[in-house]
Tab-separated table of C-alpha atoms in Angstrom:
chain	number	residue	atom	x	y	z
A	8	MET	CA	-6.100	4.028	5.519
A	9	LYS	CA	-9.422	5.789	5.122
A	10	ASP	CA	-11.467	2.618	4.542
A	11	LEU	CA	-11.036	-1.143	4.321
A	12	ILE	CA	-12.584	-2.186	1.025
A	13	SER	CA	-9.925	-4.538	-0.351
A	14	LEU	CA	-6.537	-5.793	0.840
A	15	HIS	CA	-5.332	-4.957	-2.672
A	16	ASP	CA	-5.681	-1.268	-1.731
A	17	LEU	CA	-3.325	-1.570	1.247
A	18	THR	CA	0.444	-1.629	1.439
A	19	ALA	CA	2.284	-4.613	2.876
A	20	GLU	CA	3.155	-2.445	5.871
A	21	GLU	CA	-0.496	-1.569	6.472
A	22	VAL	CA	-1.541	-5.231	6.347
A	23	MET	CA	1.219	-6.288	8.736
A	24	GLY	CA	0.358	-3.366	11.009
A	25	LEU	CA	-3.232	-4.567	11.254
A	26	LEU	CA	-2.072	-8.106	12.067
A	27	GLU	CA	0.338	-6.899	14.744
A	28	LEU	CA	-2.340	-4.703	16.329
A	29	GLY	CA	-4.850	-7.563	16.217
A	30	LEU	CA	-2.422	-9.868	18.025
A	31	LYS	CA	-1.709	-7.143	20.606
A	32	LEU	CA	-5.395	-6.518	21.263
A	33	LYS	CA	-6.017	-10.255	21.579
A	34	ASP	CA	-3.200	-10.602	24.104
A	35	GLU	CA	-4.550	-7.685	26.138
A	36	ASN	CA	-8.049	-9.143	26.028
A	37	LYS	CA	-6.800	-12.528	27.312
A	38	LYS	CA	-4.971	-10.757	30.140
A	39	GLY	CA	-8.021	-8.696	31.094
A	40	ILE	CA	-6.390	-5.428	30.028
A	41	PRO	CA	-9.070	-3.006	28.754
A	42	HIS	CA	-8.465	-1.219	25.472
A	43	LYS	CA	-11.184	1.427	25.173
A	44	LEU	CA	-9.735	2.959	22.026
A	45	LEU	CA	-13.159	3.833	20.601
A	46	ALA	CA	-14.907	5.188	23.701
A	47	GLY	CA	-17.782	7.425	22.628
A	48	LYS	CA	-17.692	6.178	19.029
A	49	THR	CA	-20.588	4.548	17.160
A	50	LEU	CA	-20.294	1.992	14.364
A	51	GLY	CA	-23.266	1.484	12.053
A	52	MET	CA	-23.436	-2.149	10.916
A	53	ILE	CA	-25.386	-2.588	7.677
A	54	PHE	CA	-26.459	-6.155	6.891
A	55	THR	CA	-28.248	-7.001	3.666
A	56	LYS	CA	-26.595	-10.446	3.865
A	57	SER	CA	-26.882	-12.215	7.223
A	58	SER	CA	-24.037	-13.822	9.172
A	59	THR	CA	-23.423	-15.337	12.605
A	60	ARG	CA	-19.702	-14.588	12.885
A	61	THR	CA	-19.747	-11.135	11.320
A	62	ARG	CA	-22.497	-9.692	13.481
A	63	VAL	CA	-21.321	-11.186	16.768
A	64	SER	CA	-17.632	-10.423	16.230
A	65	PHE	CA	-18.201	-6.805	15.185
A	66	GLU	CA	-20.712	-6.136	17.989
A	67	VAL	CA	-18.489	-7.682	20.653
A	68	GLY	CA	-15.371	-6.095	19.192
A	69	MET	CA	-16.870	-2.609	19.139
A	70	THR	CA	-18.057	-3.095	22.729
A	71	GLN	CA	-14.608	-4.252	23.875
A	72	LEU	CA	-13.151	-1.119	22.269
A	73	GLY	CA	-15.554	0.990	24.338
A	74	GLY	CA	-17.818	2.015	21.481
A	75	TYR	CA	-21.418	1.370	20.516
A	76	PRO	CA	-22.414	-1.009	17.683
A	77	LEU	CA	-25.686	-0.190	15.893
A	78	PHE	CA	-27.210	-3.064	13.893
A	79	LEU	CA	-29.019	-2.037	10.695
A	80	SER	CA	-30.750	-4.802	8.762
A	81	SER	CA	-32.162	-4.531	5.255
A	82	ASN	CA	-35.507	-3.843	6.944
A	83	ASP	CA	-34.046	-0.839	8.777
A	84	ILE	CA	-32.315	0.893	5.907
A	85	GLN	CA	-33.207	1.785	2.328
A	86	LEU	CA	-29.702	1.442	0.871
A	87	GLY	CA	-29.915	1.333	-2.923
A	88	ARG	CA	-33.684	0.865	-2.861
A	89	GLY	CA	-35.868	3.757	-1.737
A	90	GLU	CA	-32.865	5.999	-1.112
A	91	THR	CA	-29.689	6.423	-3.136
A	92	ILE	CA	-26.353	5.265	-1.754
A	93	HIS	CA	-25.186	8.892	-1.923
A	94	ASP	CA	-28.036	10.110	0.277
A	95	THR	CA	-27.654	7.189	2.686
A	96	ALA	CA	-23.941	7.940	3.068
A	97	LYS	CA	-24.545	11.650	3.665
A	98	VAL	CA	-27.169	10.954	6.325
A	99	LEU	CA	-25.208	8.261	8.157
A	100	GLU	CA	-22.009	10.293	8.297
A	101	ARG	CA	-23.910	12.875	10.390
A	102	TYR	CA	-24.779	10.228	13.000
A	103	LEU	CA	-21.941	7.704	12.985
A	104	ASP	CA	-18.167	7.478	13.303
A	105	GLY	CA	-17.847	4.494	10.975
A	106	ILE	CA	-19.865	2.128	8.783
A	107	MET	CA	-19.468	-1.621	8.444
A	108	ILE	CA	-21.383	-3.205	5.572
A	109	ARG	CA	-22.005	-6.820	4.594
A	110	THR	CA	-23.849	-7.052	1.298
A	111	TYR	CA	-23.969	-8.622	-2.149
A	112	ALA	CA	-22.804	-6.078	-4.742
A	113	HIS	CA	-19.217	-4.917	-4.302
A	114	SER	CA	-20.011	-1.748	-6.223
A	115	ASP	CA	-22.386	-0.698	-3.422
A	116	VAL	CA	-19.544	-0.765	-0.897
A	117	VAL	CA	-17.198	1.107	-3.213
A	118	GLU	CA	-19.801	3.819	-3.812
A	119	LEU	CA	-20.640	4.052	-0.120
A	120	ALA	CA	-16.961	4.585	0.699
A	121	GLU	CA	-16.612	7.202	-2.028
A	122	GLU	CA	-19.610	9.167	-0.771
A	123	ALA	CA	-19.184	8.889	3.002
A	124	ASN	CA	-16.751	11.113	4.888
A	125	ILE	CA	-16.368	8.483	7.606
A	126	PRO	CA	-14.549	5.125	7.403
A	127	VAL	CA	-16.292	2.237	5.619
A	128	ILE	CA	-15.391	-1.395	6.349
A	129	ASN	CA	-16.177	-4.155	3.862
A	130	ALA	CA	-17.433	-7.056	5.985
A	131	LEU	CA	-18.123	-9.124	2.831
A	132	THR	CA	-19.313	-8.687	-0.711
A	133	ASP	CA	-19.735	-11.203	-3.495
A	134	LEU	CA	-16.271	-10.159	-4.715
A	135	LEU	CA	-14.160	-9.841	-1.555
A	136	HIS	CA	-13.933	-10.753	2.132
A	137	PRO	CA	-10.914	-8.859	3.522
A	138	CYS	CA	-11.764	-9.091	7.243
A	139	GLN	CA	-11.844	-12.872	7.097
A	140	VAL	CA	-8.405	-13.065	5.496
A	141	LEU	CA	-6.895	-10.788	8.137
A	142	ALA	CA	-8.188	-13.268	10.723
A	143	ASP	CA	-6.810	-16.155	8.657
A	144	LEU	CA	-3.354	-14.599	8.482
A	145	MET	CA	-3.420	-13.925	12.231
A	146	THR	CA	-4.253	-17.579	12.807
A	147	ALA	CA	-1.494	-18.798	10.505
A	148	TYR	CA	1.017	-16.604	12.323
A	149	GLU	CA	-0.073	-17.915	15.726
A	150	HIS	CA	0.296	-21.538	14.643
A	151	LYS	CA	3.401	-21.218	12.465
A	152	GLY	CA	5.293	-18.383	14.148
A	153	ARG	CA	5.783	-16.584	10.827
A	154	LEU	CA	4.044	-15.786	7.561
A	155	GLU	CA	6.743	-14.990	5.032
A	156	GLY	CA	7.745	-18.074	3.038
A	157	LEU	CA	4.756	-20.219	4.008
A	158	LYS	CA	2.622	-21.838	1.303
A	159	PHE	CA	-1.123	-21.203	1.428
A	160	ALA	CA	-3.277	-23.530	-0.695
A	161	TYR	CA	-6.901	-22.722	-1.501
A	162	ILE	CA	-9.042	-25.499	-3.015
A	163	GLY	CA	-12.557	-24.859	-4.322
A	164	ASP	CA	-14.711	-22.128	-5.798
A	165	GLY	CA	-13.052	-19.043	-7.290
A	166	ASN	CA	-15.098	-16.811	-5.013
A	167	ASN	CA	-14.658	-13.872	-2.662
A	168	MET	CA	-12.510	-15.953	-0.309
A	169	ALA	CA	-10.145	-17.036	-3.081
A	170	HIS	CA	-9.853	-13.426	-4.213
A	171	SER	CA	-9.033	-11.992	-0.800
A	172	ILE	CA	-6.665	-14.853	0.028
A	173	MET	CA	-4.592	-14.028	-3.059
A	174	TYR	CA	-4.446	-10.362	-2.096
A	175	GLY	CA	-3.633	-11.131	1.545
A	176	CYS	CA	-0.896	-13.634	0.768
A	177	ALA	CA	0.737	-11.212	-1.655
A	178	LYS	CA	0.866	-8.460	0.959
A	179	ALA	CA	2.095	-10.742	3.774
A	180	GLY	CA	4.799	-12.543	1.775
A	181	LEU	CA	3.263	-16.021	1.522
A	182	ASP	CA	3.255	-18.245	-1.533
A	183	CYS	CA	-0.303	-18.891	-2.685
A	184	ALA	CA	-1.747	-21.696	-4.789
A	185	VAL	CA	-5.385	-21.567	-5.901
A	186	ALA	CA	-7.100	-24.572	-7.475
A	187	THR	CA	-10.552	-24.077	-9.008
A	188	PRO	CA	-12.570	-25.861	-11.713
A	189	ALA	CA	-12.459	-24.324	-15.174
A	190	GLN	CA	-16.108	-23.244	-14.889
A	191	TYR	CA	-15.589	-21.479	-11.560
A	192	GLN	CA	-12.271	-19.689	-11.836
A	193	CYS	CA	-11.416	-16.485	-10.023
A	194	ASP	CA	-12.511	-13.143	-11.415
A	195	ALA	CA	-10.087	-12.221	-14.215
A	196	GLU	CA	-9.495	-8.655	-13.026
A	197	VAL	CA	-8.840	-9.775	-9.464
A	198	ALA	CA	-6.410	-12.427	-10.707
A	199	GLU	CA	-4.482	-9.829	-12.711
A	200	ASN	CA	-4.386	-7.462	-9.734
A	201	ALA	CA	-3.129	-10.293	-7.538
A	202	LYS	CA	-0.370	-11.144	-10.017
A	203	GLU	CA	0.794	-7.524	-9.868
A	204	ASP	CA	0.719	-7.613	-6.062
A	205	PHE	CA	2.858	-10.752	-6.042
A	206	LYS	CA	5.378	-9.175	-8.409
A	207	ALA	CA	5.790	-6.361	-5.894
A	208	GLY	CA	6.038	-8.741	-2.922
A	209	LYS	CA	8.075	-11.744	-1.827
A	210	GLY	CA	5.697	-14.620	-2.517
A	211	GLN	CA	4.680	-16.513	-5.642
A	212	LEU	CA	1.214	-17.187	-7.049
A	213	LEU	CA	0.008	-20.379	-8.721
A	214	ILE	CA	-3.443	-20.562	-10.313
A	215	THR	CA	-4.348	-24.056	-11.460
A	216	GLN	CA	-7.224	-26.472	-12.030
A	217	ASP	CA	-5.354	-29.302	-10.273
A	218	PRO	CA	-6.033	-29.608	-6.515
A	219	ALA	CA	-3.084	-31.989	-6.045
A	220	GLU	CA	-0.712	-29.477	-7.618
A	221	ALA	CA	-2.012	-26.650	-5.450
A	222	ILE	CA	-1.901	-28.526	-2.154
A	223	LYS	CA	1.554	-30.092	-2.610
A	224	ASP	CA	3.805	-29.121	0.323
A	225	ALA	CA	1.290	-26.557	1.604
A	226	ASP	CA	1.586	-25.213	5.158
A	227	ILE	CA	-2.009	-23.975	5.196
A	228	VAL	CA	-4.913	-25.690	3.420
A	229	TYR	CA	-8.128	-23.748	2.941
A	230	THR	CA	-11.526	-24.374	1.453
A	231	ASP	CA	-14.938	-22.715	1.441
A	232	THR	CA	-18.510	-23.712	0.708
A	233	TRP	CA	-19.171	-24.533	-2.927
A	234	VAL	CA	-22.579	-22.818	-2.791
A	235	SER	CA	-22.455	-19.291	-1.385
A	236	MET	CA	-25.519	-17.452	-0.097
A	237	GLY	CA	-27.685	-16.470	-3.046
A	238	GLN	CA	-26.393	-19.314	-5.258
A	239	GLU	CA	-28.711	-22.057	-4.002
A	240	SER	CA	-30.089	-22.685	-7.496
A	241	GLU	CA	-26.596	-23.803	-8.584
A	242	LYS	CA	-26.182	-26.408	-5.832
A	243	ALA	CA	-26.837	-29.576	-7.869
A	244	GLN	CA	-24.556	-28.438	-10.701
A	245	LYS	CA	-21.771	-27.396	-8.367
A	246	ILE	CA	-21.782	-30.678	-6.466
A	247	LYS	CA	-21.124	-32.470	-9.752
A	248	VAL	CA	-18.342	-30.119	-10.816
A	249	PHE	CA	-16.552	-29.880	-7.469
A	250	GLY	CA	-16.326	-33.598	-6.647
A	251	ASP	CA	-12.557	-33.694	-7.184
A	252	TYR	CA	-12.067	-30.535	-5.110
A	253	GLN	CA	-13.208	-31.993	-1.800
A	254	VAL	CA	-10.558	-31.636	0.894
A	255	ASN	CA	-10.514	-35.171	2.234
A	256	LYS	CA	-7.898	-37.228	4.043
A	257	GLU	CA	-6.258	-38.371	0.803
A	258	LEU	CA	-5.915	-34.868	-0.646
A	259	PHE	CA	-4.883	-33.321	2.682
A	260	ALA	CA	-2.069	-35.882	2.973
A	261	LYS	CA	-0.364	-34.211	-0.001
A	262	ALA	CA	0.236	-31.091	2.090
A	263	LYS	CA	3.073	-30.878	4.599
A	264	SER	CA	2.737	-33.269	7.530
A	265	ASP	CA	2.257	-30.352	9.920
A	266	ALA	CA	-0.145	-28.415	7.691
A	267	ILE	CA	-3.107	-26.683	9.299
A	268	PHE	CA	-6.627	-26.719	7.892
A	269	MET	CA	-8.786	-23.593	7.649
A	270	HIS	CA	-12.360	-22.826	6.644
A	271	CYS	CA	-14.158	-19.502	7.004
A	272	LEU	CA	-17.416	-21.253	8.045
A	273	PRO	CA	-20.190	-22.176	7.813
A	274	ALA	CA	-18.934	-25.548	6.591
A	275	TYR	CA	-20.878	-28.319	4.933
A	276	ARG	CA	-19.225	-31.509	6.088
A	277	GLY	CA	-19.203	-34.203	3.440
A	278	PHE	CA	-19.188	-31.659	0.605
A	279	GLU	CA	-16.185	-29.306	0.389
A	280	VAL	CA	-14.468	-31.024	3.336
A	281	THR	CA	-14.760	-34.353	5.134
A	282	GLU	CA	-15.270	-34.700	8.867
A	283	ASP	CA	-11.915	-36.383	9.434
A	284	VAL	CA	-10.194	-33.223	8.179
A	285	ILE	CA	-12.340	-30.416	9.558
A	286	ASP	CA	-12.737	-32.102	12.951
A	287	GLY	CA	-9.208	-33.514	12.934
A	288	PRO	CA	-6.222	-32.455	15.059
A	289	GLN	CA	-4.800	-30.160	12.363
A	290	SER	CA	-7.969	-28.123	11.970
A	291	VAL	CA	-7.816	-24.592	13.404
A	292	ILE	CA	-11.238	-23.404	12.283
A	293	PHE	CA	-12.375	-22.179	15.693
A	294	ASP	CA	-9.131	-20.304	16.388
A	295	GLU	CA	-9.731	-18.718	13.002
A	296	ALA	CA	-13.325	-17.796	13.908
A	297	GLU	CA	-12.167	-16.291	17.214
A	298	ASN	CA	-9.596	-14.167	15.431
A	299	ARG	CA	-12.304	-12.428	13.410
A	300	LEU	CA	-13.008	-10.551	16.652
A	301	HIS	CA	-9.470	-9.318	17.174
A	302	ALA	CA	-8.555	-8.677	13.532
A	303	GLN	CA	-11.686	-6.557	13.139
A	304	LYS	CA	-10.926	-4.668	16.336
A	305	ALA	CA	-7.588	-3.772	14.761
A	306	VAL	CA	-9.359	-2.514	11.653
A	307	MET	CA	-11.895	-0.463	13.618
A	308	ALA	CA	-9.262	0.998	15.913
A	309	THR	CA	-6.986	1.918	13.004
A	310	LEU	CA	-9.765	3.601	11.063
A	311	MET	CA	-11.832	5.181	13.819
A	312	ALA	CA	-9.589	6.058	16.782
A	313	ASP	CA	-8.670	9.699	17.320
């Protein structure tokens, strides 16, 4: 691994290695065992798209690893505006040991990784969210004791979460069912890549427009906001289209009786999910949020440690 841009780029062994390291680092953290694997290292954190969980988890994670996190907002850096991505990459690689970027255009992250001679971590683009799915898979393993053979159901928008969930499930051996409205299906190229990943793995992929079909006998039920950052103008239209895709008590009951509920947050209760599900006893959303810290530490340590 030189970078983490997409889980599609990784082997199954690399994905499982990250999960195992994340669980190990979490266990050490809970026991008070220091793991200063990145002492003396600096991570530049580029944010053109804000986030509570991403900033806090990467800053705390880098600190726990003994390194220094440097926050760079869109006001601090001229990425793709006054300065080319090439020039930005060449400057930052002289100062930093790694770059984390959370932005809109996936192509910006790809170009940054191509130009920089230091590791680049995709902390979210409009196309993919690999760090979140590593945390999700960690959480599923903790609650279910295994990953291979589980069924992961995603209900909602065919967005960056749906894309990375398909890739992650394929690499980790889970079955995956994705239900989206016809108007908001997953990116066609990503779907084709995911199908190829599943052919090479042990799980099966179902892409459907029927939420009931997707959620049937699921071990893990997942949804995400219908209106991602930057899509606010589509809110009224999406609320109309996604009415049947709300994860409510009736739909959730079609999953296995011991199914867990996940959401990457922030959540909009009463829209994509009802309070009785997200605040219910089978919801693991805060375990999931916590695991962003440890999954990302595994990524940083793998990419940046000597």
